[in-house]
PDB file of C-alpha atoms and ligand atoms in Angstrom:
ATOM      1  CA  MET A   1     344.577  67.929  75.673  1.00 68.00           C
ATOM      2  CA  GLY A   2     342.459  65.763  73.370  1.00 77.00           C
ATOM      3  CA  PHE A   3     342.011  62.129  72.381  1.00 89.00           C
ATOM      4  CA  ALA A   4     339.615  61.302  69.570  1.00 91.00           C
ATOM      5  CA  ARG A   5     338.976  57.658  70.540  1.00 97.00           C
ATOM      6  CA  LYS A   6     336.164  56.345  72.748  1.00 97.00           C
ATOM      7  CA  HIS A   7     338.149  53.428  74.202  1.00 98.00           C
ATOM      8  CA  LEU A   8     341.740  52.487  75.042  1.00 98.00           C
ATOM      9  CA  VAL A   9     341.906  48.779  74.278  1.00 98.00           C
ATOM     10  CA  ALA A  10     345.365  48.510  72.704  1.00 98.00           C
ATOM     11  CA  LEU A  11     348.370  50.573  71.639  1.00 98.00           C
ATOM     12  CA  GLU A  12     348.832  48.726  68.345  1.00 98.00           C
ATOM     13  CA  PRO A  13     346.285  50.888  66.443  1.00 98.00           C
ATOM     14  CA  LEU A  14     347.408  54.224  67.946  1.00 98.00           C
ATOM     15  CA  ALA A  15     349.400  56.783  65.977  1.00 97.00           C
ATOM     16  CA  PRO A  16     352.671  58.017  67.536  1.00 97.00           C
ATOM     17  CA  GLU A  17     351.069  61.441  68.154  1.00 97.00           C
ATOM     18  CA  GLU A  18     348.211  59.843  70.104  1.00 97.00           C
ATOM     19  CA  ILE A  19     350.698  58.050  72.382  1.00 98.00           C
ATOM     20  CA  THR A  20     352.742  61.214  72.845  1.00 98.00           C
ATOM     21  CA  GLY A  21     349.554  63.152  73.576  1.00 97.00           C
ATOM     22  CA  ILE A  22     348.667  60.804  76.460  1.00 98.00           C
ATOM     23  CA  LEU A  23     352.222  61.040  77.831  1.00 98.00           C
ATOM     24  CA  ASP A  24     352.081  64.844  77.665  1.00 97.00           C
ATOM     25  CA  ALA A  25     348.745  64.863  79.509  1.00 96.00           C
ATOM     26  CA  ALA A  26     350.220  62.523  82.150  1.00 97.00           C
ATOM     27  CA  GLU A  27     353.166  64.894  82.696  1.00 97.00           C
ATOM     28  CA  GLY A  28     350.622  67.523  83.659  1.00 95.00           C
ATOM     29  CA  PHE A  29     348.988  65.243  86.219  1.00 97.00           C
ATOM     30  CA  LEU A  30     352.235  64.147  87.938  1.00 97.00           C
ATOM     31  CA  GLU A  31     352.297  67.239  90.113  1.00 96.00           C
ATOM     32  CA  VAL A  32     348.787  66.619  91.521  1.00 96.00           C
ATOM     33  CA  SER A  33     350.002  63.492  93.360  1.00 95.00           C
ATOM     34  CA  ARG A  34     352.736  65.476  95.119  1.00 94.00           C
ATOM     35  CA  ARG A  35     350.431  68.139  96.531  1.00 95.00           C
ATOM     36  CA  GLU A  36     349.093  68.196 100.049  1.00 95.00           C
ATOM     37  CA  VAL A  37     345.528  68.112  98.668  1.00 95.00           C
ATOM     38  CA  LYS A  38     345.800  65.489  95.924  1.00 96.00           C
ATOM     39  CA  LYS A  39     342.598  66.199  94.059  1.00 96.00           C
ATOM     40  CA  VAL A  40     341.294  68.182  91.085  1.00 96.00           C
ATOM     41  CA  PRO A  41     337.560  68.555  90.335  1.00 95.00           C
ATOM     42  CA  THR A  42     337.679  67.718  86.634  1.00 96.00           C
ATOM     43  CA  LEU A  43     335.623  64.461  86.716  1.00 97.00           C
ATOM     44  CA  ARG A  44     333.098  65.493  89.358  1.00 96.00           C
ATOM     45  CA  GLY A  45     329.816  63.675  88.691  1.00 96.00           C
ATOM     46  CA  ARG A  46     331.401  60.976  86.482  1.00 97.00           C
ATOM     47  CA  THR A  47     331.342  57.296  87.465  1.00 98.00           C
ATOM     48  CA  VAL A  48     334.107  54.758  86.815  1.00 98.00           C
ATOM     49  CA  VAL A  49     333.758  51.009  87.450  1.00 97.00           C
ATOM     50  CA  ASN A  50     336.985  49.022  87.846  1.00 97.00           C
ATOM     51  CA  CYS A  51     336.289  45.389  86.920  1.00 96.00           C
ATOM     52  CA  PHE A  52     339.055  42.967  87.831  1.00 96.00           C
ATOM     53  CA  PHE A  53     338.573  39.344  86.796  1.00 95.00           C
ATOM     54  CA  GLU A  54     342.263  38.601  87.524  1.00 94.00           C
ATOM     55  CA  PRO A  55     344.438  39.492  90.542  1.00 92.00           C
ATOM     56  CA  SER A  56     346.204  42.871  90.596  1.00 95.00           C
ATOM     57  CA  THR A  57     347.963  45.142  93.060  1.00 96.00           C
ATOM     58  CA  ARG A  58     349.549  47.998  91.084  1.00 97.00           C
ATOM     59  CA  THR A  59     347.049  48.439  88.249  1.00 98.00           C
ATOM     60  CA  ARG A  60     343.967  48.210  90.395  1.00 97.00           C
ATOM     61  CA  VAL A  61     345.141  50.528  93.164  1.00 98.00           C
ATOM     62  CA  SER A  62     346.639  52.910  90.639  1.00 98.00           C
ATOM     63  CA  PHE A  63     343.382  53.257  88.653  1.00 98.00           C
ATOM     64  CA  GLU A  64     341.377  53.775  91.835  1.00 98.00           C
ATOM     65  CA  ILE A  65     343.757  56.430  93.153  1.00 98.00           C
ATOM     66  CA  ALA A  66     343.868  58.125  89.731  1.00 98.00           C
ATOM     67  CA  GLU A  67     340.063  58.266  89.493  1.00 98.00           C
ATOM     68  CA  LYS A  68     339.704  59.596  93.036  1.00 98.00           C
ATOM     69  CA  ARG A  69     342.320  62.292  92.364  1.00 98.00           C
ATOM     70  CA  LEU A  70     340.186  63.375  89.390  1.00 97.00           C
ATOM     71  CA  SER A  71     337.095  63.500  91.701  1.00 97.00           C
ATOM     72  CA  ALA A  72     335.261  60.715  89.842  1.00 97.00           C
ATOM     73  CA  ASP A  73     332.989  58.325  91.769  1.00 98.00           C
ATOM     74  CA  THR A  74     334.747  54.953  91.640  1.00 98.00           C
ATOM     75  CA  ILE A  75     333.373  51.471  92.218  1.00 95.00           C
ATOM     76  CA  ASN A  76     335.577  48.387  92.409  1.00 95.00           C
ATOM     77  CA  PHE A  77     334.291  45.072  91.189  1.00 91.00           C
ATOM     78  CA  SER A  78     336.252  41.830  91.416  1.00 90.00           C
ATOM     79  CA  SER A  79     335.099  38.473  90.144  1.00 87.00           C
ATOM     80  CA  SER A  80     335.708  36.813  93.515  1.00 83.00           C
ATOM     81  CA  GLY A  81     332.784  37.726  95.734  1.00 78.00           C
ATOM     82  CA  SER A  82     330.612  38.651  92.717  1.00 83.00           C
ATOM     83  CA  SER A  83     327.912  36.731  90.850  1.00 88.00           C
ATOM     84  CA  VAL A  84     330.602  35.533  88.401  1.00 87.00           C
ATOM     85  CA  SER A  85     331.224  32.804  90.998  1.00 82.00           C
ATOM     86  CA  LYS A  86     327.545  31.799  90.533  1.00 87.00           C
ATOM     87  CA  GLY A  87     328.081  31.338  86.805  1.00 89.00           C
ATOM     88  CA  GLU A  88     327.182  34.784  85.417  1.00 92.00           C
ATOM     89  CA  THR A  89     328.884  35.395  82.067  1.00 94.00           C
ATOM     90  CA  LEU A  90     331.171  38.309  81.201  1.00 94.00           C
ATOM     91  CA  LEU A  91     328.518  39.691  78.851  1.00 94.00           C
ATOM     92  CA  ASP A  92     325.738  39.549  81.445  1.00 95.00           C
ATOM     93  CA  THR A  93     328.047  41.058  84.031  1.00 94.00           C
ATOM     94  CA  VAL A  94     328.950  44.064  81.890  1.00 94.00           C
ATOM     95  CA  ARG A  95     325.368  44.542  80.649  1.00 95.00           C
ATOM     96  CA  ASN A  96     324.249  44.781  84.275  1.00 95.00           C
ATOM     97  CA  LEU A  97     327.052  47.213  85.082  1.00 95.00           C
ATOM     98  CA  GLN A  98     326.140  49.285  82.000  1.00 96.00           C
ATOM     99  CA  ALA A  99     322.532  49.507  83.224  1.00 97.00           C
ATOM    100  CA  MET A 100     323.886  51.604  86.119  1.00 97.00           C
ATOM    101  CA  HIS A 101     325.257  54.161  83.611  1.00 97.00           C
ATOM    102  CA  PRO A 102     328.985  54.320  84.339  1.00 98.00           C
ATOM    103  CA  ASP A 103     330.998  56.695  82.153  1.00 98.00           C
ATOM    104  CA  VAL A 104     334.114  54.497  82.073  1.00 98.00           C
ATOM    105  CA  ILE A 105     334.660  50.767  82.616  1.00 98.00           C
ATOM    106  CA  VAL A 106     338.219  49.605  83.362  1.00 98.00           C
ATOM    107  CA  ILE A 107     338.584  45.886  82.775  1.00 98.00           C
ATOM    108  CA  ARG A 108     341.234  43.262  83.488  1.00 97.00           C
ATOM    109  CA  HIS A 109     340.442  39.752  82.273  1.00 96.00           C
ATOM    110  CA  GLY A 110     342.371  36.569  81.510  1.00 95.00           C
ATOM    111  CA  ALA A 111     341.037  36.249  77.958  1.00 96.00           C
ATOM    112  CA  ALA A 112     342.777  38.031  75.082  1.00 97.00           C
ATOM    113  CA  GLY A 113     340.187  40.171  73.299  1.00 98.00           C
ATOM    114  CA  SER A 114     337.900  40.555  76.323  1.00 97.00           C
ATOM    115  CA  ALA A 115     338.347  44.345  76.542  1.00 98.00           C
ATOM    116  CA  GLU A 116     337.415  44.772  72.885  1.00 98.00           C
ATOM    117  CA  PHE A 117     334.476  42.381  73.327  1.00 97.00           C
ATOM    118  CA  VAL A 118     333.170  44.577  76.163  1.00 97.00           C
ATOM    119  CA  ALA A 119     333.910  47.832  74.307  1.00 98.00           C
ATOM    120  CA  GLU A 120     331.729  46.699  71.412  1.00 97.00           C
ATOM    121  CA  ARG A 121     328.784  46.016  73.736  1.00 96.00           C
ATOM    122  CA  VAL A 122     328.601  48.900  76.209  1.00 97.00           C
ATOM    123  CA  GLU A 123     327.986  52.635  75.961  1.00 97.00           C
ATOM    124  CA  ALA A 124     330.705  53.494  78.489  1.00 98.00           C
ATOM    125  CA  SER A 125     334.301  54.101  77.448  1.00 98.00           C
ATOM    126  CA  VAL A 126     336.427  51.010  78.089  1.00 98.00           C
ATOM    127  CA  VAL A 127     340.045  50.916  79.288  1.00 98.00           C
ATOM    128  CA  ASN A 128     341.953  47.671  78.969  1.00 98.00           C
ATOM    129  CA  ALA A 129     343.807  46.965  82.236  1.00 98.00           C
ATOM    130  CA  GLY A 130     345.305  43.765  80.779  1.00 98.00           C
ATOM    131  CA  ASP A 131     343.581  41.100  78.652  1.00 98.00           C
ATOM    132  CA  GLY A 132     345.291  37.719  78.684  1.00 96.00           C
ATOM    133  CA  ARG A 133     348.433  37.661  76.544  1.00 94.00           C
ATOM    134  CA  HIS A 134     347.156  40.474  74.308  1.00 97.00           C
ATOM    135  CA  GLU A 135     347.892  44.005  75.636  1.00 98.00           C
ATOM    136  CA  HIS A 136     348.308  46.061  78.801  1.00 98.00           C
ATOM    137  CA  PRO A 137     348.269  49.560  77.283  1.00 98.00           C
ATOM    138  CA  THR A 138     348.447  51.670  80.454  1.00 98.00           C
ATOM    139  CA  GLN A 139     351.451  49.646  81.690  1.00 98.00           C
ATOM    140  CA  ALA A 140     353.338  50.393  78.470  1.00 98.00           C
ATOM    141  CA  LEU A 141     352.338  54.057  78.634  1.00 98.00           C
ATOM    142  CA  LEU A 142     353.686  54.349  82.171  1.00 98.00           C
ATOM    143  CA  ASP A 143     356.852  52.561  81.048  1.00 98.00           C
ATOM    144  CA  LEU A 144     357.254  55.060  78.209  1.00 98.00           C
ATOM    145  CA  LEU A 145     356.653  57.992  80.537  1.00 98.00           C
ATOM    146  CA  THR A 146     359.295  56.600  82.922  1.00 98.00           C
ATOM    147  CA  ILE A 147     361.816  56.173  80.104  1.00 98.00           C
ATOM    148  CA  ARG A 148     361.077  59.622  78.690  1.00 98.00           C
ATOM    149  CA  ARG A 149     361.504  61.257  82.104  1.00 98.00           C
ATOM    150  CA  ALA A 150     364.744  59.360  82.833  1.00 98.00           C
ATOM    151  CA  LYS A 151     366.324  59.723  79.389  1.00 98.00           C
ATOM    152  CA  GLY A 152     364.631  62.821  77.988  1.00 98.00           C
ATOM    153  CA  ARG A 153     363.466  61.003  74.844  1.00 98.00           C
ATOM    154  CA  ILE A 154     362.326  57.675  73.412  1.00 98.00           C
ATOM    155  CA  GLU A 155     363.511  57.999  69.809  1.00 98.00           C
ATOM    156  CA  GLY A 156     366.920  56.468  69.166  1.00 98.00           C
ATOM    157  CA  LEU A 157     367.154  54.593  72.464  1.00 98.00           C
ATOM    158  CA  THR A 158     367.932  50.886  72.630  1.00 98.00           C
ATOM    159  CA  VAL A 159     365.474  49.073  74.883  1.00 98.00           C
ATOM    160  CA  THR A 160     366.093  45.424  75.788  1.00 98.00           C
ATOM    161  CA  ILE A 161     363.137  43.389  77.061  1.00 98.00           C
ATOM    162  CA  VAL A 162     364.122  40.163  78.802  1.00 98.00           C
ATOM    163  CA  GLY A 163     362.047  37.163  79.770  1.00 95.00           C
ATOM    164  CA  ASP A 164     358.685  35.625  79.030  1.00 93.00           C
ATOM    165  CA  ILE A 165     357.915  37.526  75.837  1.00 95.00           C
ATOM    166  CA  ALA A 166     355.437  34.941  74.569  1.00 92.00           C
ATOM    167  CA  ASN A 167     353.002  35.260  77.457  1.00 92.00           C
ATOM    168  CA  SER A 168     353.521  38.936  78.266  1.00 95.00           C
ATOM    169  CA  ARG A 169     350.885  41.542  77.409  1.00 97.00           C
ATOM    170  CA  VAL A 170     353.332  44.100  78.855  1.00 97.00           C
ATOM    171  CA  ALA A 171     355.958  43.138  76.257  1.00 97.00           C
ATOM    172  CA  ARG A 172     353.439  43.270  73.405  1.00 97.00           C
ATOM    173  CA  SER A 173     352.159  46.769  74.321  1.00 98.00           C
ATOM    174  CA  ASN A 174     355.694  48.039  74.902  1.00 98.00           C
ATOM    175  CA  ILE A 175     356.948  46.672  71.588  1.00 98.00           C
ATOM    176  CA  HIS A 176     354.124  48.411  69.697  1.00 98.00           C
ATOM    177  CA  ALA A 177     354.571  51.733  71.495  1.00 98.00           C
ATOM    178  CA  LEU A 178     358.386  51.828  71.617  1.00 98.00           C
ATOM    179  CA  THR A 179     358.812  50.983  67.932  1.00 98.00           C
ATOM    180  CA  LYS A 180     356.180  53.563  66.930  1.00 98.00           C
ATOM    181  CA  LEU A 181     358.132  56.220  68.855  1.00 98.00           C
ATOM    182  CA  GLY A 182     361.427  55.294  67.198  1.00 98.00           C
ATOM    183  CA  ALA A 183     363.177  53.144  69.808  1.00 98.00           C
ATOM    184  CA  ARG A 184     365.242  50.133  68.809  1.00 98.00           C
ATOM    185  CA  VAL A 185     363.808  47.136  70.677  1.00 98.00           C
ATOM    186  CA  ARG A 186     365.656  43.898  71.423  1.00 98.00           C
ATOM    187  CA  VAL A 187     363.964  40.922  72.996  1.00 98.00           C
ATOM    188  CA  CYS A 188     365.702  38.079  74.795  1.00 97.00           C
ATOM    189  CA  GLY A 189     364.460  34.963  76.535  1.00 95.00           C
ATOM    190  CA  PRO A 190     364.446  31.192  76.482  1.00 92.00           C
ATOM    191  CA  PRO A 191     363.432  29.990  72.996  1.00 91.00           C
ATOM    192  CA  THR A 192     360.292  28.426  74.521  1.00 89.00           C
ATOM    193  CA  LEU A 193     359.208  31.860  75.773  1.00 91.00           C
ATOM    194  CA  LEU A 194     359.732  33.748  72.503  1.00 93.00           C
ATOM    195  CA  PRO A 195     356.678  33.941  70.220  1.00 92.00           C
ATOM    196  CA  PRO A 196     357.125  32.458  66.739  1.00 91.00           C
ATOM    197  CA  GLN A 197     358.203  35.079  64.175  1.00 93.00           C
ATOM    198  CA  VAL A 198     358.566  37.759  66.849  1.00 94.00           C
ATOM    199  CA  GLU A 199     360.843  39.690  64.433  1.00 95.00           C
ATOM    200  CA  ARG A 200     357.709  40.606  62.493  1.00 95.00           C
ATOM    201  CA  LEU A 201     356.865  42.987  65.341  1.00 96.00           C
ATOM    202  CA  GLY A 202     359.919  45.045  64.353  1.00 97.00           C
ATOM    203  CA  VAL A 203     362.270  43.815  67.093  1.00 98.00           C
ATOM    204  CA  GLU A 204     365.718  42.231  67.136  1.00 97.00           C
ATOM    205  CA  VAL A 205     366.023  38.854  68.836  1.00 97.00           C
ATOM    206  CA  ALA A 206     368.951  37.721  70.996  1.00 95.00           C
ATOM    207  CA  THR A 207     369.072  34.368  72.714  1.00 87.00           C
ATOM    208  CA  ARG A 208     372.080  35.282  74.892  1.00 95.00           C
ATOM    209  CA  LEU A 209     371.555  37.869  77.611  1.00 97.00           C
ATOM    210  CA  ALA A 210     375.029  39.406  77.321  1.00 96.00           C
ATOM    211  CA  GLU A 211     374.452  40.123  73.641  1.00 97.00           C
ATOM    212  CA  ALA A 212     370.931  41.476  74.273  1.00 98.00           C
ATOM    213  CA  VAL A 213     372.026  43.912  76.982  1.00 98.00           C
ATOM    214  CA  ALA A 214     375.206  45.185  75.252  1.00 98.00           C
ATOM    215  CA  GLY A 215     374.986  48.982  74.936  1.00 98.00           C
ATOM    216  CA  ALA A 216     371.285  49.125  75.900  1.00 98.00           C
ATOM    217  CA  ASP A 217     369.908  52.347  77.389  1.00 98.00           C
ATOM    218  CA  VAL A 218     367.007  50.586  79.076  1.00 98.00           C
ATOM    219  CA  VAL A 219     366.826  46.995  80.322  1.00 98.00           C
ATOM    220  CA  MET A 220     363.366  45.727  81.207  1.00 98.00           C
ATOM    221  CA  ALA A 221     362.864  42.396  82.959  1.00 98.00           C
ATOM    222  CA  LEU A 222     359.465  40.713  82.693  1.00 96.00           C
ATOM    223  CA  ARG A 223     357.678  38.520  85.175  1.00 90.00           C
ATOM    224  CA  ILE A 224     357.489  34.856  84.217  1.00 86.00           C
ATOM    225  CA  GLN A 225     353.749  34.415  83.625  1.00 78.00           C
ATOM    226  CA  LYS A 226     353.446  31.077  85.415  1.00 76.00           C
ATOM    227  CA  GLU A 227     349.651  31.270  85.225  1.00 73.00           C
ATOM    228  CA  ARG A 228     349.859  31.376  81.420  1.00 70.00           C
ATOM    229  CA  LEU A 229     352.731  28.931  80.823  1.00 71.00           C
ATOM    230  CA  GLY A 230     351.878  25.677  79.173  1.00 64.00           C
ATOM    231  CA  ARG A 231     353.466  22.487  80.394  1.00 57.00           C
ATOM    232  CA  ALA A 232     357.091  22.763  81.502  1.00 53.00           C
ATOM    233  CA  CYS A 233     358.405  25.568  79.268  1.00 67.00           C
ATOM    234  CA  LEU A 234     361.124  26.246  81.839  1.00 72.00           C
ATOM    235  CA  PRO A 235     363.533  23.779  83.430  1.00 70.00           C
ATOM    236  CA  SER A 236     363.666  25.571  86.820  1.00 85.00           C
ATOM    237  CA  ASP A 237     363.724  29.053  88.374  1.00 88.00           C
ATOM    238  CA  ARG A 238     367.393  28.500  89.194  1.00 92.00           C
ATOM    239  CA  GLU A 239     368.336  27.755  85.626  1.00 92.00           C
ATOM    240  CA  TYR A 240     366.249  30.701  84.368  1.00 92.00           C
ATOM    241  CA  ALA A 241     368.046  33.032  86.801  1.00 94.00           C
ATOM    242  CA  ARG A 242     371.426  31.725  85.650  1.00 95.00           C
ATOM    243  CA  PHE A 243     370.824  32.438  81.954  1.00 95.00           C
ATOM    244  CA  PHE A 244     368.220  35.251  81.913  1.00 96.00           C
ATOM    245  CA  GLY A 245     368.208  36.852  85.381  1.00 97.00           C
ATOM    246  CA  LEU A 246     369.367  40.474  85.597  1.00 98.00           C
ATOM    247  CA  ASN A 247     372.152  41.343  88.044  1.00 97.00           C
ATOM    248  CA  ARG A 248     374.821  44.021  88.377  1.00 97.00           C
ATOM    249  CA  ALA A 249     377.374  42.104  86.295  1.00 97.00           C
ATOM    250  CA  VAL A 250     374.891  41.794  83.426  1.00 97.00           C
ATOM    251  CA  LEU A 251     374.005  45.488  83.662  1.00 97.00           C
ATOM    252  CA  ASP A 252     377.697  46.405  83.378  1.00 97.00           C
ATOM    253  CA  ARG A 253     377.399  45.449  79.699  1.00 97.00           C
ATOM    254  CA  ALA A 254     374.671  48.046  79.099  1.00 98.00           C
ATOM    255  CA  ALA A 255     375.210  51.762  78.410  1.00 98.00           C
ATOM    256  CA  PRO A 256     376.866  53.589  81.354  1.00 97.00           C
ATOM    257  CA  GLU A 257     373.658  55.301  82.568  1.00 96.00           C
ATOM    258  CA  ALA A 258     371.285  52.458  81.661  1.00 98.00           C
ATOM    259  CA  ILE A 259     368.116  52.136  83.723  1.00 98.00           C
ATOM    260  CA  VAL A 260     366.469  48.927  84.895  1.00 98.00           C
ATOM    261  CA  MET A 261     362.723  48.367  84.796  1.00 98.00           C
ATOM    262  CA  HIS A 262     360.233  45.688  85.835  1.00 98.00           C
ATOM    263  CA  PRO A 263     356.428  45.928  85.642  1.00 98.00           C
ATOM    264  CA  GLY A 264     355.971  43.931  88.863  1.00 95.00           C
ATOM    265  CA  PRO A 265     355.210  41.792  90.660  1.00 95.00           C
ATOM    266  CA  ILE A 266     358.899  40.788  90.899  1.00 95.00           C
ATOM    267  CA  ASN A 267     360.130  37.279  91.524  1.00 93.00           C
ATOM    268  CA  ARG A 268     363.274  38.400  93.343  1.00 96.00           C
ATOM    269  CA  GLY A 269     366.326  36.276  92.638  1.00 95.00           C
ATOM    270  CA  VAL A 270     364.739  34.858  89.488  1.00 94.00           C
ATOM    271  CA  GLU A 271     364.057  37.689  87.008  1.00 95.00           C
ATOM    272  CA  ILE A 272     366.268  40.213  88.829  1.00 97.00           C
ATOM    273  CA  THR A 273     368.468  40.195  91.936  1.00 98.00           C
ATOM    274  CA  SER A 274     367.296  42.229  94.935  1.00 98.00           C
ATOM    275  CA  ASP A 275     370.601  44.045  94.835  1.00 97.00           C
ATOM    276  CA  LEU A 276     369.835  45.432  91.363  1.00 98.00           C
ATOM    277  CA  ALA A 277     366.070  45.902  91.851  1.00 98.00           C
ATOM    278  CA  ASP A 278     366.734  48.109  94.879  1.00 98.00           C
ATOM    279  CA  SER A 279     369.739  49.957  93.384  1.00 98.00           C
ATOM    280  CA  ASP A 280     369.980  53.514  92.097  1.00 97.00           C
ATOM    281  CA  ARG A 281     369.825  52.143  88.532  1.00 98.00           C
ATOM    282  CA  SER A 282     366.334  50.817  89.162  1.00 98.00           C
ATOM    283  CA  VAL A 283     363.294  52.945  88.220  1.00 98.00           C
ATOM    284  CA  ILE A 284     360.782  50.299  89.301  1.00 98.00           C
ATOM    285  CA  LEU A 285     359.056  52.513  91.877  1.00 98.00           C
ATOM    286  CA  ASP A 286     359.132  55.473  89.459  1.00 98.00           C
ATOM    287  CA  GLN A 287     357.118  53.254  87.116  1.00 98.00           C
ATOM    288  CA  VAL A 288     354.506  52.832  89.847  1.00 98.00           C
ATOM    289  CA  GLU A 289     354.384  56.567  90.601  1.00 98.00           C
ATOM    290  CA  ASN A 290     354.104  57.431  86.909  1.00 98.00           C
ATOM    291  CA  GLY A 291     351.317  54.855  86.571  1.00 98.00           C
ATOM    292  CA  VAL A 292     348.944  57.026  88.593  1.00 98.00           C
ATOM    293  CA  ALA A 293     349.576  60.033  86.321  1.00 98.00           C
ATOM    294  CA  VAL A 294     349.152  57.937  83.168  1.00 98.00           C
ATOM    295  CA  ARG A 295     345.853  56.506  84.418  1.00 98.00           C
ATOM    296  CA  MET A 296     344.671  59.985  85.403  1.00 98.00           C
ATOM    297  CA  ALA A 297     345.433  61.116  81.857  1.00 97.00           C
ATOM    298  CA  VAL A 298     343.700  58.148  80.203  1.00 98.00           C
ATOM    299  CA  VAL A 299     340.532  58.339  82.314  1.00 98.00           C
ATOM    300  CA  PHE A 300     340.441  62.134  81.996  1.00 97.00           C
ATOM    301  CA  LEU A 301     340.763  61.997  78.199  1.00 97.00           C
ATOM    302  CA  LEU A 302     338.174  59.233  77.734  1.00 97.00           C
ATOM    303  CA  ALA A 303     335.668  60.712  80.170  1.00 96.00           C
ATOM    304  CA  GLY A 304     335.972  64.156  78.583  1.00 90.00           C
ATOM    305  CA  GLY A 305     337.113  65.951  81.707  1.00 82.00           C
ATOM    306  CA  ARG A 306     337.152  69.751  81.813  1.00 79.00           C
ATOM    307  CA  ALA A 307     340.671  71.005  81.090  1.00 82.00           C
ATOM    308  CA  GLU A 308     340.128  74.176  83.147  1.00 81.00           C
ATOM    309  CA  TRP A 309     339.540  72.014  86.251  1.00 83.00           C
ATOM    310  CA  THR A 310     342.775  70.037  86.094  1.00 84.00           C
ATOM    311  CA  SER A 311     344.869  72.274  88.304  1.00 79.00           C
TER     312      SER A 311
HETATM  313  N1   CP B 401     352.188  45.535  86.439  1.00 51.81           N
HETATM  314  C1   CP B 401     350.987  45.030  86.775  1.00 51.81           C
HETATM  315  O1   CP B 401     350.067  44.899  85.952  1.00 51.81           O
HETATM  316  O2   CP B 401     350.894  44.679  88.109  1.00 51.81           O
HETATM  317  P1   CP B 401     349.582  44.122  88.794  1.00 51.81           P
HETATM  318  O3   CP B 401     349.299  42.757  88.216  1.00 51.81           O
HETATM  319  O4   CP B 401     349.882  44.067  90.270  1.00 51.81           O
HETATM  320  O5   CP B 401     348.451  45.054  88.477  1.00 51.81           O
END
């Protein structure tokens, strides 16, 4: 178990072996969450600060649980209720947090590049928990772990990502990681929600859902990022659901054992029907479970945890 980098800001610069190494470490941590005593002593005496400048349910709780299961001391900081509301800047905020000597800072922020900005200015290791439209590396890692566990491999699979590609940091991190590991990636969404020249990321583009899903092994719906949409990129939720919403009839076009994913939070009836989201083809809650193991692996590797204290 080793990772030569100080920070995890993005998956774009990682080599395939580095991504696989994190997934392998996460496999080892999955079992800890299923024990009666869900704790290993590997990060005893280390401090992790979780800084959330944007709302979160899954990522925030998942990091906190992961850190506690590694025996780290964890502190949660959110911009609401902090001195950010009195006008303190991001830089001043992180400099003050650094003065308390954390070992790892996990940061979610609405500005693309914010995690790298912080990483360049603090001594602690930094984990990007989502920075604007840029990347959400631990989400993509947990998606890859979920796919690998369901399908036994990543290489050679066809993965279709449907929805708001332009505003999605989840899509960007997944595209980088999936293509590096040899998956064929198709993206599909309304033309207003596809980034210009998206093909340059090594993906195929389909504007019709039926064509995008045909023969796919994995179909991933994305949340419409209403907080990041410009003016009126979408006619209505109803129209979106009609042309780009996932349902059982759409999934019938995919490969026979295709799985359905969504990073959450779900807009039920818009991006995916409840019927499909709650079906046996859905691995949405597996994604959440695997997220804890992935975050344990990432924090463990960055904080230099003791391998002999991981079981
Ligand atoms: N998938 C994800 O990032 O969810 P949260 O916004 O709830 O953390």
